[in-house]
mmCIF file of C-alpha atoms in Angstrom:
data_model
loop_
_atom_site.group_PDB
_atom_site.id
_atom_site.type_symbol
_atom_site.label_atom_id
_atom_site.label_comp_id
_atom_site.label_asym_id
_atom_site.label_seq_id
_atom_site.Cartn_x
_atom_site.Cartn_y
_atom_site.Cartn_z
ATOM 1 C CA MET A 1 -23.121 89.788 -26.453
ATOM 2 C CA SER A 2 -25.056 93.000 -26.273
ATOM 3 C CA MET A 3 -26.636 94.552 -23.463
ATOM 4 C CA ARG A 4 -30.022 92.856 -24.230
ATOM 5 C CA ARG A 5 -28.402 89.734 -22.960
ATOM 6 C CA TRP A 6 -27.652 91.014 -19.673
ATOM 7 C CA GLY A 7 -28.864 87.923 -17.926
ATOM 8 C CA ARG A 8 -25.886 85.569 -19.332
ATOM 9 C CA ARG A 9 -23.431 86.991 -16.567
ATOM 10 C CA SER A 10 -24.850 87.252 -13.050
ATOM 11 C CA ALA A 11 -23.535 89.745 -10.402
ATOM 12 C CA ALA A 12 -21.737 86.737 -8.666
ATOM 13 C CA ALA A 13 -19.875 85.800 -11.754
ATOM 14 C CA VAL A 14 -19.069 89.794 -11.671
ATOM 15 C CA LEU A 15 -17.871 89.565 -8.014
ATOM 16 C CA ALA A 16 -15.872 86.559 -8.699
ATOM 17 C CA ALA A 17 -13.907 88.502 -11.646
ATOM 18 C CA VAL A 18 -13.292 91.291 -9.499
ATOM 19 C CA VAL A 19 -11.956 89.097 -6.673
ATOM 20 C CA ALA A 20 -9.779 87.310 -9.137
ATOM 21 C CA ALA A 21 -8.245 90.374 -10.735
ATOM 22 C CA GLY A 22 -7.661 92.169 -7.424
ATOM 23 C CA CYS A 23 -5.449 89.223 -5.769
ATOM 24 C CA THR A 24 -1.955 91.000 -5.599
ATOM 25 C CA THR A 25 0.426 90.575 -3.113
ATOM 26 C CA ALA A 26 0.843 93.949 -0.577
ATOM 27 C CA ASP A 27 3.901 95.449 -2.344
ATOM 28 C CA GLY A 28 1.234 94.967 -5.720
ATOM 29 C CA GLN A 29 3.921 92.811 -7.519
ATOM 30 C CA GLY A 30 1.858 89.573 -7.517
ATOM 31 C CA ASP A 31 -0.801 88.522 -9.753
ATOM 32 C CA LYS A 32 -3.650 85.986 -9.849
ATOM 33 C CA ALA A 33 -1.220 83.237 -9.778
ATOM 34 C CA GLY A 34 0.798 84.819 -7.239
ATOM 35 C CA GLY A 35 4.246 84.551 -9.329
ATOM 36 C CA PRO A 36 6.857 86.853 -8.407
ATOM 37 C CA GLY A 37 7.589 89.537 -10.656
ATOM 38 C CA ALA A 38 4.244 88.955 -12.393
ATOM 39 C CA PRO A 39 2.126 91.914 -13.819
ATOM 40 C CA ARG A 40 0.295 94.211 -11.490
ATOM 41 C CA VAL A 41 -3.536 93.857 -12.376
ATOM 42 C CA LEU A 42 -5.721 96.529 -11.773
ATOM 43 C CA THR A 43 -9.714 96.127 -12.202
ATOM 44 C CA LEU A 44 -11.764 98.184 -14.383
ATOM 45 C CA ALA A 45 -15.411 98.560 -13.790
ATOM 46 C CA ASN A 46 -17.526 98.901 -16.970
ATOM 47 C CA GLY A 47 -21.088 99.354 -16.462
ATOM 48 C CA TYR A 48 -22.227 97.858 -19.968
ATOM 49 C CA ALA A 49 -21.975 94.335 -21.413
ATOM 50 C CA ASN A 50 -18.681 94.873 -23.154
ATOM 51 C CA LEU A 51 -16.485 97.585 -24.179
ATOM 52 C CA ASP A 52 -17.814 97.330 -27.908
ATOM 53 C CA TYR A 53 -20.122 100.183 -26.783
ATOM 54 C CA GLU A 54 -17.079 102.301 -25.807
ATOM 55 C CA PRO A 55 -14.124 102.027 -27.881
ATOM 56 C CA ALA A 56 -11.980 104.695 -26.591
ATOM 57 C CA VAL A 57 -12.256 102.869 -23.196
ATOM 58 C CA ALA A 58 -11.286 99.822 -24.852
ATOM 59 C CA TYR A 59 -8.248 101.488 -26.252
ATOM 60 C CA PHE A 60 -6.967 102.805 -22.907
ATOM 61 C CA VAL A 61 -7.133 99.244 -21.484
ATOM 62 C CA ASP A 62 -4.909 97.943 -24.346
ATOM 63 C CA ARG A 63 -2.605 101.181 -24.282
ATOM 64 C CA VAL A 64 -1.924 100.623 -20.296
ATOM 65 C CA ASP A 65 -0.759 96.976 -21.618
ATOM 66 C CA GLU A 66 1.309 98.533 -24.180
ATOM 67 C CA VAL A 67 3.155 101.179 -22.471
ATOM 68 C CA SER A 68 3.977 99.324 -19.566
ATOM 69 C CA GLY A 69 5.300 96.289 -21.737
ATOM 70 C CA GLY A 70 3.083 94.066 -19.914
ATOM 71 C CA ALA A 71 3.985 94.890 -16.542
ATOM 72 C CA LEU A 72 0.675 96.396 -15.577
ATOM 73 C CA ARG A 73 -2.684 95.140 -16.819
ATOM 74 C CA ILE A 74 -6.168 95.843 -16.571
ATOM 75 C CA GLU A 75 -9.005 93.404 -16.499
ATOM 76 C CA VAL A 76 -12.515 94.613 -17.205
ATOM 77 C CA ALA A 77 -15.621 93.672 -14.751
ATOM 78 C CA HIS A 78 -18.568 93.859 -17.270
ATOM 79 C CA GLU A 79 -21.867 94.816 -16.123
ATOM 80 C CA TRP A 80 -21.103 96.575 -12.977
ATOM 81 C CA GLY A 81 -23.988 97.665 -10.967
ATOM 82 C CA ASP A 82 -26.247 94.850 -12.829
ATOM 83 C CA PHE A 83 -27.891 97.351 -15.030
ATOM 84 C CA ALA A 84 -29.441 99.023 -11.984
ATOM 85 C CA VAL A 85 -31.103 102.781 -12.499
ATOM 86 C CA ASP A 86 -27.838 104.225 -10.767
ATOM 87 C CA SER A 87 -25.307 101.842 -12.389
ATOM 88 C CA GLU A 88 -22.969 104.676 -13.294
ATOM 89 C CA GLN A 89 -23.379 106.340 -9.686
ATOM 90 C CA ARG A 90 -22.594 102.722 -8.279
ATOM 91 C CA VAL A 91 -19.378 102.661 -10.358
ATOM 92 C CA VAL A 92 -18.159 105.879 -9.224
ATOM 93 C CA ARG A 93 -19.151 104.853 -5.214
ATOM 94 C CA ASP A 94 -17.470 101.294 -5.710
ATOM 95 C CA VAL A 95 -14.268 102.596 -7.334
ATOM 96 C CA ALA A 96 -14.014 105.207 -4.179
ATOM 97 C CA ALA A 97 -14.587 102.126 -1.726
ATOM 98 C CA GLY A 98 -11.805 100.405 -3.310
ATOM 99 C CA ARG A 99 -14.227 97.667 -4.802
ATOM 100 C CA ALA A 100 -12.817 98.450 -8.218
ATOM 101 C CA ASP A 101 -9.566 100.235 -8.924
ATOM 102 C CA LEU A 102 -10.486 102.226 -11.940
ATOM 103 C CA GLY A 103 -14.002 102.810 -13.968
ATOM 104 C CA TRP A 104 -15.354 105.254 -16.271
ATOM 105 C CA ALA A 105 -19.178 106.775 -16.030
ATOM 106 C CA GLY A 106 -20.810 109.340 -18.475
ATOM 107 C CA THR A 107 -20.136 112.866 -17.083
ATOM 108 C CA ARG A 108 -23.876 113.197 -16.843
ATOM 109 C CA ALA A 109 -23.811 111.201 -13.610
ATOM 110 C CA PHE A 110 -22.061 113.100 -11.323
ATOM 111 C CA ASP A 111 -24.698 116.037 -10.687
ATOM 112 C CA SER A 112 -26.838 113.250 -9.134
ATOM 113 C CA LEU A 113 -23.789 112.634 -6.580
ATOM 114 C CA GLY A 114 -23.373 116.250 -5.898
ATOM 115 C CA VAL A 115 -20.858 117.397 -8.305
ATOM 116 C CA ARG A 116 -22.271 119.917 -10.903
ATOM 117 C CA GLY A 117 -18.961 121.013 -12.650
ATOM 118 C CA PHE A 118 -19.446 118.990 -15.566
ATOM 119 C CA GLN A 119 -22.936 119.973 -16.642
ATOM 120 C CA ALA A 120 -21.811 122.360 -19.383
ATOM 121 C CA LEU A 121 -20.952 118.869 -21.206
ATOM 122 C CA THR A 122 -24.535 117.992 -21.253
ATOM 123 C CA ALA A 123 -26.169 121.304 -21.912
ATOM 124 C CA PRO A 124 -28.711 120.224 -24.666
ATOM 125 C CA LEU A 125 -28.198 120.932 -28.224
ATOM 126 C CA LEU A 126 -24.598 122.501 -27.809
ATOM 127 C CA VAL A 127 -21.921 119.940 -28.068
ATOM 128 C CA ASP A 128 -23.255 118.819 -31.614
ATOM 129 C CA SER A 129 -20.381 117.341 -33.340
ATOM 130 C CA HIS A 130 -17.385 115.155 -32.893
ATOM 131 C CA ALA A 131 -14.884 118.144 -34.293
ATOM 132 C CA LEU A 132 -16.398 120.249 -31.401
ATOM 133 C CA GLN A 133 -15.660 117.240 -28.906
ATOM 134 C CA ARG A 134 -12.275 117.187 -29.968
ATOM 135 C CA ALA A 135 -11.727 121.382 -29.599
ATOM 136 C CA VAL A 136 -13.301 120.854 -25.901
ATOM 137 C CA LEU A 137 -10.775 118.179 -24.937
ATOM 138 C CA ASP A 138 -8.227 120.042 -26.620
ATOM 139 C CA SER A 139 -8.998 123.363 -24.812
ATOM 140 C CA GLY A 140 -7.810 122.600 -21.175
ATOM 141 C CA ILE A 141 -11.488 122.275 -20.188
ATOM 142 C CA PRO A 142 -11.321 118.641 -18.887
ATOM 143 C CA GLU A 143 -8.302 119.463 -16.832
ATOM 144 C CA ARG A 144 -10.078 122.542 -14.976
ATOM 145 C CA MET A 145 -13.316 120.020 -14.541
ATOM 146 C CA LEU A 146 -11.602 116.757 -13.356
ATOM 147 C CA PRO A 147 -10.540 117.929 -9.771
ATOM 148 C CA ASP A 148 -14.164 118.304 -9.004
ATOM 149 C CA LEU A 149 -14.298 114.778 -8.493
ATOM 150 C CA LYS A 150 -12.127 114.879 -5.468
ATOM 151 C CA PRO A 151 -14.724 114.700 -2.903
ATOM 152 C CA LEU A 152 -16.004 111.824 -4.220
ATOM 153 C CA GLY A 153 -12.805 109.764 -3.435
ATOM 154 C CA VAL A 154 -12.008 109.202 -6.888
ATOM 155 C CA THR A 155 -9.152 110.958 -9.190
ATOM 156 C CA GLY A 156 -10.237 111.720 -12.715
ATOM 157 C CA LEU A 157 -7.580 110.413 -15.034
ATOM 158 C CA ALA A 158 -9.083 111.634 -18.408
ATOM 159 C CA LEU A 159 -12.414 113.000 -20.285
ATOM 160 C CA LEU A 160 -12.998 110.751 -23.442
ATOM 161 C CA ALA A 161 -15.116 111.866 -26.385
ATOM 162 C CA ASP A 162 -17.964 109.548 -27.002
ATOM 163 C CA GLY A 163 -20.984 108.996 -29.139
ATOM 164 C CA LEU A 164 -23.592 111.611 -30.105
ATOM 165 C CA ARG A 165 -26.737 111.053 -28.351
ATOM 166 C CA ARG A 166 -29.649 111.487 -30.948
ATOM 167 C CA PRO A 167 -33.674 111.198 -30.178
ATOM 168 C CA VAL A 168 -34.682 107.864 -31.226
ATOM 169 C CA GLY A 169 -38.856 107.476 -31.500
ATOM 170 C CA VAL A 170 -40.643 104.598 -31.285
ATOM 171 C CA ARG A 171 -43.888 105.213 -33.102
ATOM 172 C CA LYS A 172 -42.837 108.366 -34.822
ATOM 173 C CA PRO A 173 -39.846 110.544 -35.538
ATOM 174 C CA LEU A 174 -39.287 113.359 -32.448
ATOM 175 C CA LEU A 175 -39.055 116.595 -34.388
ATOM 176 C CA GLY A 176 -40.201 119.777 -33.321
ATOM 177 C CA PRO A 177 -41.621 120.349 -29.474
ATOM 178 C CA ALA A 178 -45.224 119.123 -30.623
ATOM 179 C CA ASP A 179 -43.649 115.893 -31.034
ATOM 180 C CA TRP A 180 -41.812 115.827 -27.264
ATOM 181 C CA ARG A 181 -45.008 117.020 -25.332
ATOM 182 C CA GLY A 182 -46.539 114.369 -22.775
ATOM 183 C CA ILE A 183 -43.857 111.433 -23.915
ATOM 184 C CA ALA A 184 -42.181 109.084 -21.902
ATOM 185 C CA PHE A 185 -38.319 109.494 -22.816
ATOM 186 C CA GLY A 186 -35.854 107.099 -21.864
ATOM 187 C CA THR A 187 -32.506 108.681 -20.426
ATOM 188 C CA ALA A 188 -29.603 107.837 -17.750
ATOM 189 C CA ARG A 189 -29.883 108.924 -14.362
ATOM 190 C CA SER A 190 -28.680 112.637 -14.616
ATOM 191 C CA GLU A 191 -30.364 115.842 -13.068
ATOM 192 C CA ALA A 192 -29.025 118.052 -16.014
ATOM 193 C CA GLN A 193 -30.629 115.796 -18.411
ATOM 194 C CA SER A 194 -33.917 114.938 -16.797
ATOM 195 C CA SER A 195 -34.270 118.893 -16.440
ATOM 196 C CA ALA A 196 -33.845 119.256 -20.113
ATOM 197 C CA LEU A 197 -36.504 116.725 -21.056
ATOM 198 C CA ARG A 198 -38.847 118.458 -18.812
ATOM 199 C CA GLY A 199 -38.133 121.691 -20.625
ATOM 200 C CA LEU A 200 -38.981 120.026 -24.056
ATOM 201 C CA GLY A 201 -42.196 118.663 -22.215
ATOM 202 C CA ALA A 202 -41.293 115.134 -21.978
ATOM 203 C CA GLU A 203 -41.461 112.916 -18.966
ATOM 204 C CA PRO A 204 -37.674 111.392 -18.295
ATOM 205 C CA PHE A 205 -38.117 107.767 -17.756
ATOM 206 C CA GLU A 206 -34.542 106.591 -15.928
ATOM 207 C CA GLY A 207 -33.152 103.210 -16.849
ATOM 208 C CA MET A 208 -30.549 101.632 -19.213
ATOM 209 C CA GLY A 209 -30.171 97.856 -20.786
ATOM 210 C CA PRO A 210 -32.838 95.597 -19.652
ATOM 211 C CA ILE A 211 -34.715 98.411 -17.707
ATOM 212 C CA ARG A 212 -35.193 100.298 -21.163
ATOM 213 C CA ASP A 213 -35.664 96.780 -23.127
ATOM 214 C CA ARG A 214 -38.493 96.039 -20.755
ATOM 215 C CA ALA A 215 -40.010 99.577 -21.119
ATOM 216 C CA LEU A 216 -40.372 99.086 -24.906
ATOM 217 C CA GLU A 217 -41.851 95.501 -24.729
ATOM 218 C CA GLN A 218 -44.498 96.860 -22.355
ATOM 219 C CA GLY A 219 -45.103 100.096 -24.501
ATOM 220 C CA ARG A 220 -44.173 102.366 -21.419
ATOM 221 C CA ILE A 221 -41.678 104.717 -23.410
ATOM 222 C CA ASP A 222 -41.989 106.578 -26.526
ATOM 223 C CA GLY A 223 -38.607 107.307 -27.315
ATOM 224 C CA PHE A 224 -35.032 107.470 -25.916
ATOM 225 C CA GLU A 225 -31.838 108.957 -26.409
ATOM 226 C CA MET A 226 -29.245 106.842 -27.800
ATOM 227 C CA TYR A 227 -25.960 107.003 -30.016
ATOM 228 C CA LEU A 228 -25.769 105.196 -33.153
ATOM 229 C CA ILE A 229 -23.428 102.481 -32.065
ATOM 230 C CA GLY A 230 -25.661 101.442 -29.253
ATOM 231 C CA HIS A 231 -28.873 101.425 -31.543
ATOM 232 C CA HIS A 232 -27.091 99.057 -33.811
ATOM 233 C CA ILE A 233 -25.511 96.811 -31.166
ATOM 234 C CA ASN A 234 -28.834 96.534 -29.365
ATOM 235 C CA ASN A 235 -30.682 95.580 -32.339
ATOM 236 C CA TYR A 236 -33.453 98.532 -31.886
ATOM 237 C CA ALA A 237 -34.407 98.699 -35.426
ATOM 238 C CA LEU A 238 -37.589 97.162 -35.093
ATOM 239 C CA ARG A 239 -38.815 98.293 -32.019
ATOM 240 C CA ALA A 240 -37.450 102.080 -32.196
ATOM 241 C CA PRO A 241 -36.846 102.763 -35.658
ATOM 242 C CA TYR A 242 -36.832 106.380 -35.985
ATOM 243 C CA ILE A 243 -33.631 108.636 -35.193
ATOM 244 C CA THR A 244 -33.406 112.124 -35.649
ATOM 245 C CA ALA A 245 -30.378 112.701 -37.582
ATOM 246 C CA ASN A 246 -29.992 116.320 -37.234
ATOM 247 C CA VAL A 247 -30.631 116.547 -33.409
ATOM 248 C CA HIS A 248 -27.856 116.100 -31.095
ATOM 249 C CA LEU A 249 -29.259 116.226 -27.441
ATOM 250 C CA TRP A 250 -25.826 115.947 -25.915
ATOM 251 C CA PRO A 251 -22.691 113.700 -25.993
ATOM 252 C CA GLN A 252 -21.815 110.754 -23.812
ATOM 253 C CA THR A 253 -18.676 112.392 -22.398
ATOM 254 C CA ALA A 254 -16.666 109.441 -20.291
ATOM 255 C CA ALA A 255 -14.833 109.888 -17.410
ATOM 256 C CA LEU A 256 -11.976 107.484 -16.777
ATOM 257 C CA ILE A 257 -11.661 107.461 -12.960
ATOM 258 C CA ALA A 258 -9.129 105.730 -10.486
ATOM 259 C CA ASP A 259 -9.588 105.199 -6.726
ATOM 260 C CA THR A 260 -7.495 107.892 -5.123
ATOM 261 C CA ASP A 261 -6.134 105.472 -2.378
ATOM 262 C CA LEU A 262 -5.127 103.018 -5.144
ATOM 263 C CA LEU A 263 -3.448 105.715 -7.197
ATOM 264 C CA GLY A 264 -1.095 106.498 -3.966
ATOM 265 C CA GLY A 265 -0.449 103.020 -3.375
ATOM 266 C CA LEU A 266 0.933 102.671 -6.929
ATOM 267 C CA THR A 267 4.723 103.046 -8.132
ATOM 268 C CA GLY A 268 5.642 106.342 -9.640
ATOM 269 C CA ALA A 269 6.256 104.356 -12.924
ATOM 270 C CA GLN A 270 2.880 102.603 -12.529
ATOM 271 C CA ARG A 271 1.036 105.808 -11.854
ATOM 272 C CA ASP A 272 2.948 107.347 -15.219
ATOM 273 C CA TRP A 273 1.635 104.264 -17.160
ATOM 274 C CA LEU A 274 -1.699 104.808 -16.208
ATOM 275 C CA ARG A 275 -1.789 108.845 -16.948
ATOM 276 C CA GLU A 276 0.052 108.356 -20.466
ATOM 277 C CA ALA A 277 -2.374 105.765 -21.566
ATOM 278 C CA ALA A 278 -5.344 107.967 -20.371
ATOM 279 C CA ALA A 279 -3.951 110.968 -22.086
ATOM 280 C CA ASP A 280 -3.361 108.736 -25.406
ATOM 281 C CA ALA A 281 -7.014 107.323 -25.306
ATOM 282 C CA ALA A 282 -8.529 111.266 -24.761
ATOM 283 C CA ARG A 283 -6.191 112.347 -27.901
ATOM 284 C CA ARG A 284 -7.745 109.284 -29.886
ATOM 285 C CA SER A 285 -11.314 109.233 -28.691
ATOM 286 C CA PRO A 286 -12.995 111.675 -31.165
ATOM 287 C CA GLN A 287 -11.558 109.604 -34.032
ATOM 288 C CA LEU A 288 -12.507 106.622 -31.977
ATOM 289 C CA SER A 289 -16.326 107.546 -31.357
ATOM 290 C CA ASP A 290 -16.903 109.056 -34.910
ATOM 291 C CA GLN A 291 -18.219 105.899 -36.489
ATOM 292 C CA ASP A 292 -21.633 107.715 -37.629
ATOM 293 C CA GLY A 293 -20.990 107.492 -41.249
ATOM 294 C CA GLU A 294 -20.382 103.665 -41.491
ATOM 295 C CA LEU A 295 -23.271 103.045 -39.012
ATOM 296 C CA VAL A 296 -25.649 104.770 -41.290
ATOM 297 C CA VAL A 297 -25.622 101.986 -44.108
ATOM 298 C CA GLN A 298 -25.873 99.520 -41.586
ATOM 299 C CA LEU A 299 -28.690 100.882 -39.491
ATOM 300 C CA CYS A 300 -30.706 101.681 -42.662
ATOM 301 C CA GLU A 301 -30.260 98.029 -43.906
ATOM 302 C CA SER A 302 -31.555 96.791 -40.627
ATOM 303 C CA GLY A 303 -35.150 98.864 -40.875
ATOM 304 C CA VAL A 304 -33.958 101.917 -39.444
ATOM 305 C CA ARG A 305 -35.446 105.415 -40.721
ATOM 306 C CA PHE A 306 -33.547 108.850 -40.288
ATOM 307 C CA ALA A 307 -35.827 112.041 -39.751
ATOM 308 C CA LEU A 308 -34.728 115.295 -40.406
ATOM 309 C CA ALA A 309 -35.916 118.360 -37.996
ATOM 310 C CA SER A 310 -36.578 121.338 -40.092
ATOM 311 C CA ALA A 311 -35.349 124.810 -39.292
ATOM 312 C CA ALA A 312 -38.468 125.548 -37.607
ATOM 313 C CA ASP A 313 -38.287 122.455 -35.607
ATOM 314 C CA LEU A 314 -34.786 123.436 -34.362
ATOM 315 C CA LYS A 315 -35.853 126.890 -33.115
ATOM 316 C CA GLY A 316 -38.724 125.730 -31.483
ATOM 317 C CA LEU A 317 -36.187 123.218 -29.413
ATOM 318 C CA ARG A 318 -33.548 125.852 -28.773
ATOM 319 C CA ASP A 319 -36.508 128.312 -27.595
ATOM 320 C CA ALA A 320 -38.080 125.476 -25.248
ATOM 321 C CA LEU A 321 -34.602 125.083 -23.791
ATOM 322 C CA ARG A 322 -33.918 128.699 -23.023
ATOM 323 C CA PRO A 323 -35.068 128.215 -19.648
ATOM 324 C CA GLU A 324 -32.954 125.133 -19.233
ATOM 325 C CA TYR A 325 -29.890 127.648 -19.849
ATOM 326 C CA ALA A 326 -31.128 130.245 -17.382
ATOM 327 C CA ARG A 327 -31.142 127.246 -14.852
ATOM 328 C CA LEU A 328 -27.589 126.171 -15.902
ATOM 329 C CA GLY A 329 -26.431 129.770 -15.911
ATOM 330 C CA GLN A 330 -27.200 130.370 -12.348
ATOM 331 C CA ASP A 331 -23.818 128.445 -11.439
ATOM 332 C CA GLY A 332 -21.542 131.115 -12.504
ATOM 333 C CA ARG A 333 -18.847 128.171 -13.385
ATOM 334 C CA THR A 334 -21.460 126.218 -15.420
ATOM 335 C CA LYS A 335 -21.973 129.418 -17.296
ATOM 336 C CA SER A 336 -18.537 130.358 -17.993
ATOM 337 C CA PHE A 337 -18.043 126.416 -19.207
ATOM 338 C CA ILE A 338 -20.766 126.817 -21.750
ATOM 339 C CA ALA A 339 -19.817 130.197 -22.940
ATOM 340 C CA GLU A 340 -16.200 128.955 -23.406
ATOM 341 C CA ILE A 341 -17.736 126.040 -25.675
ATOM 342 C CA GLU A 342 -19.949 128.314 -27.623
ATOM 343 C CA ARG A 343 -16.906 130.286 -28.468
ATOM 344 C CA LEU A 344 -15.062 127.017 -29.664
ATOM 345 C CA LYS A 345 -18.219 126.293 -31.772
ATOM 346 C CA ALA A 346 -18.344 129.342 -33.406
ATOM 347 C CA ARG A 347 -14.739 129.136 -34.633
ATOM 348 C CA LEU A 348 -15.092 125.819 -36.165
ATOM 349 C CA PRO A 349 -16.200 125.452 -39.670
ATOM 350 C CA ARG A 350 -19.598 124.217 -40.208
ATOM 351 C CA GLN A 351 -19.724 120.359 -39.870
ATOM 352 C CA PRO A 352 -21.315 118.483 -42.871
ATOM 353 C CA ALA A 353 -24.637 116.712 -41.895
ATOM 354 C CA LEU A 354 -25.086 112.987 -41.561
ATOM 355 C CA ASP A 355 -25.208 111.395 -45.059
ATOM 356 C CA VAL A 356 -28.239 109.360 -45.149
ATOM 357 C CA PRO A 357 -29.518 107.808 -48.353
ATOM 358 C CA ALA A 358 -32.667 109.133 -49.856
ATOM 359 C CA ASP A 359 -34.373 105.681 -49.227
ATOM 360 C CA CYS A 360 -33.658 105.591 -45.709
ATOM 361 C CA LEU A 361 -35.511 108.839 -44.860
ATOM 362 C CA ALA A 362 -38.573 108.709 -43.093
ATOM 363 C CA GLN A 363 -41.456 110.681 -44.391
ATOM 364 C CA ARG A 364 -42.986 113.437 -42.217
ATOM 365 C CA ALA A 365 -46.273 113.239 -41.032
ATOM 366 C CA ARG A 366 -48.647 115.596 -42.456
#
């Protein structure tokens, strides 16, 4: 099941799953069957159609069962938010309100909820490799960012490395600044991402899943940002075949969150299980999200054509984004995080380029 088949699960069905998953006794020892000594069941809100898109979140769900010996289980409620423009923000609000126990959201979503401490993670063209994602996660930056979520009523359990978002073109590759000017470009709801896209000359089009699909069918968008696994699962090869291989707009860093009140009501052992599983998922996430090499072959076979931005294209993009970095730098904490990530990046060896077969390269328009 992909996000394009979103209609197969109605909001009512999702709600029924949530209610069923949440049927525990007052002391948290029952389950849906109500049996004594049965595992405690928590509900995790997932805005996507399934967790094939999010292998690190899937790992966390399985790991909770493993570390608890089956005493704590997570049931996933998919399509949370019904793919609305603000579906990620809804996940955060609903976890805070206790309508779900746990959830995940891209860190891009938090600035539209008034929390801007994560914007360094989506600073354009900054985090451009899985190796750098690992370095960021190992640096202590997540531990300094996650407490910023407290005013939202949720507790951050971990930040997970996720797919690198590249530009996808509908009718042509998106390379240098001239290709971006005046186009409608699909993205998630995020102040920082929308601001960066405007800096490149594009008009942001908010919407994922069926909203993006309808816009493609109606010819209302010229491109969108996507990671390779999402492009593959959604079978976008015929509708949006051009992926710029060497432009990494930003990573989709995922934040695992929990209802703060819910955590307070768990036993110490249950809280420890959740935190251990979240920490394990964070450590494994760079490896789990790095499927690009395998996906290139599958995407090429399906009709995708990868394009390569030239050195002049890349310089033009960076120059166009200088005002965006000036804007981000107005917040001292964000400026400090960006500088720290830049230092981590400078210490890493040069990362290998995506290995694209020659017959899968898009010809540059003359």
